[in-house]
Amino acid sequence: MQSKGHILNMIHRFIELIARRIFLCIAYLRGPPELQPPIKDLTLLHSATVLAFKIRNKQLTSEEVVQSYIDRIREIQPVLNCVVEERFEDALKEAGKCDELLKSQNAPSPQGLAEEKPFFGVPFTTKDCIGIANMKQTAGLTLRKNTIADRDAEVIRLMRTAGAIPLATTNVSELAMWWETSNCLYGTTKNPYNTRHIVGGSSGGEGCIQAAAGSPLGIGSDIGGSIRMPCFFNGIFGHKPSKCIVSNDGQYPSAQSEDQDRLLAIGPMCRHAQDLLPILKVLANKNVDMLRLNEKVDISKVKFYYMEDDGGQLFTSQVEPEIKEAMRKVVRHLEKAHKIKATKLNIRKLKKSIALWMANMTCKDEKDFTYELMNRNGHINLWWEFLKWITCMGNHTLIALLTATFERFTVKHGSEKHTKLIQESKDLYRELQDILGEDGVFLYPTHPTAAPLHHEPLVKPFNFSYTGIINVLGLPATACPLGLNSQGLPIGIQIVGGLNQDHLTIAVAEELERGFGGWVPPAIVA
């Protein structure tokens, strides 16, 4: 006799199948995918590290680089809708000052710049949740449409100190709490590989602009996969650092509890794996020595473990065969290139990923999502907001209202069940940490499917569990692209390390980039 869980999963998969056909019909009725302009400027293909090298050695000017990216953003924005606010004029002025310094008699040496300001003259972008002084910081919430950041977030300050130049902010899901980037302020961001598909969230605009070569590097934040899912859907690299390494100061929404603060991490997003380490060195600041980022990694001495799925968690999609095959190709590559025999695991506690994540996200003092949707000034009336949404007069997305409704039925902070789930989270951390130690990495799907169609996540809301559980554990995880699937959409995996072993996961990503090619520029034909 079939188990209740198996029957529920079968029903869910049937609903997914029907819904996909409906969303596909809607997509076809709206016309063919839009084409983004081809990449003609070769400057756009360089890594941020190479750009910095060329600028400080006067092979390129900072102003030329910044202008190239401004031109690219103006090309892609009408198609992809990834940028929400720009500071082009100020960025060009700052680039000009960089160039003037290099021309002056007191110009620092290239070596000195590399050490003191590793991203001197290089532009960068960040999501509209991370504050840049004198720019809007809306987090996609209508009530914050006129909110201006009065100072730089700590990570922005650190990037400026490293010589980098803020160029623009990018679109997010409403209050960064959904994995499709769409809100009532700025609309929906579209996937550069096929505009019928999503870019992920909440750092979706950032994943999109990186994939479309509209920015050489970006800064995202991740509380349940908000860096790694956009990286996966857009075929780029990204890194969620170990817990409590990078400052969360200046991120909105800010964490409401110590548990949430441990889940939240700010990290790099980029097209080239070689950029991850130098960006993380900047962002880690005083904690950088905890990560041993200068330590050379011998891949042949790293222990590899993997799982192809979560073991069958309720209400999550099955991992697509092409993603499983990509994982197997990685395992075969490791064996062929380095004589490494990866160990397949069966960690049963991963089947409770959603419950564990939700328990760790729970807040006391009634600071729930209705409080957040009111910009932390009271609570919205859900029934009234649903009525406004139905009549097209609302200021919130449907998914935000559904999230607030669902939250009322989840485990309550301090309850017996909540205490049990928090303990289970700690048990899972110890289990995986004991396996990985200081010389192991865990290969795990980033997401069970390639980028869904727009609105399709509504029927598969819990698919973020593959990334969310890693936030619960506080472990470092690097999103690594592994090419395109048969439909031309990016796929990849995440590489998870033991606590503070970020250098291992990044080194493995660099190895897989060499083996599988890394970022693939989006096609320019339908």
Coordinates of N, CA, C and O in Angstrom, one line a residue, residues 14 56 58-59 94 106 124 137 155 188 206 219 282 291 298 303 343 369 408 436 449 477 485 493 502 512:
F14 N 1.1 16.1 -10.4 CA 0.0 16.2 -11.4 C -0.4 17.7 -11.5 O -0.6 18.2 -12.6
R56 N 44.7 49.4 -13.7 CA 45.8 49.9 -13.0 C 47.1 49.9 -13.8 O 48.1 50.6 -13.5
K58 N 47.0 50.7 -17.0 CA 46.8 51.7 -18.0 C 46.5 51.1 -19.4 O 46.8 51.7 -20.4
Q59 N 46.1 49.9 -19.4 CA 45.7 49.2 -20.7 C 44.2 49.6 -21.1 O 43.8 49.5 -22.2
E94 N 33.4 59.5 -10.9 CA 34.4 58.8 -10.1 C 35.4 58.0 -10.9 O 36.6 57.9 -10.5
N106 N 52.0 61.5 -8.6 CA 51.9 60.7 -7.4 C 51.1 59.4 -7.5 O 50.6 58.9 -6.6
F124 N 30.5 48.2 -10.3 CA 29.7 47.0 -9.8 C 28.3 47.4 -9.6 O 27.9 48.6 -9.5
Q137 N 16.2 52.7 -1.6 CA 16.4 51.4 -1.0 C 15.0 50.9 -0.7 O 14.5 50.9 0.4
V155 N 29.0 46.5 3.2 CA 29.6 45.8 2.1 C 29.9 46.8 1.0 O 30.9 46.7 0.2
T188 N 8.4 43.0 -13.5 CA 9.1 41.6 -13.5 C 10.4 41.7 -14.3 O 10.4 42.2 -15.4
E206 N 20.0 41.0 -10.1 CA 21.5 41.0 -10.1 C 22.0 39.7 -10.9 O 23.0 39.8 -11.7
I219 N 26.8 42.3 -5.9 CA 26.7 41.9 -4.5 C 25.2 41.5 -4.3 O 24.3 42.3 -4.5
V282 N 37.5 41.1 0.2 CA 37.0 42.5 0.5 C 35.9 42.5 1.5 O 35.9 43.2 2.5
L291 N 38.9 32.5 7.2 CA 38.6 31.7 6.0 C 39.7 31.1 5.3 O 39.5 30.3 4.4
D298 N 44.7 21.8 -3.1 CA 45.0 20.7 -3.9 C 43.7 19.9 -4.1 O 43.3 19.2 -3.2
K303 N 38.0 15.8 -0.1 CA 37.1 14.7 -0.1 C 35.7 15.2 -0.6 O 35.2 16.2 -0.2
T343 N 31.8 10.1 -2.8 CA 31.0 9.2 -2.0 C 29.5 9.7 -2.0 O 29.2 10.9 -1.7
F369 N 5.2 38.6 8.6 CA 5.3 39.2 7.3 C 4.3 40.3 7.1 O 4.5 41.2 6.3
R408 N 0.7 32.2 9.0 CA -0.2 32.1 10.2 C -0.4 30.6 10.6 O -0.8 30.3 11.7
L436 N 32.1 16.6 6.7 CA 32.9 17.5 5.8 C 34.2 17.8 6.5 O 35.3 17.9 5.8
T449 N 14.8 22.1 -10.7 CA 14.4 22.3 -12.1 C 15.2 23.6 -12.6 O 15.7 24.4 -11.9
A477 N 28.4 28.0 0.6 CA 28.0 27.3 -0.5 C 28.2 28.2 -1.8 O 27.9 29.4 -1.8
N485 N 20.8 23.3 -20.5 CA 20.0 22.1 -20.8 C 19.5 22.0 -22.2 O 19.9 22.9 -23.0
I493 N 25.1 23.2 -10.1 CA 25.0 22.6 -8.7 C 25.5 23.6 -7.7 O 26.1 24.6 -8.1
D502 N 35.3 28.2 3.2 CA 34.8 28.9 1.9 C 35.9 28.7 0.8 O 35.5 28.6 -0.4
L512 N 35.7 23.3 -11.6 CA 34.6 22.9 -12.5 C 34.4 23.9 -13.7 O 34.0 23.5 -14.7

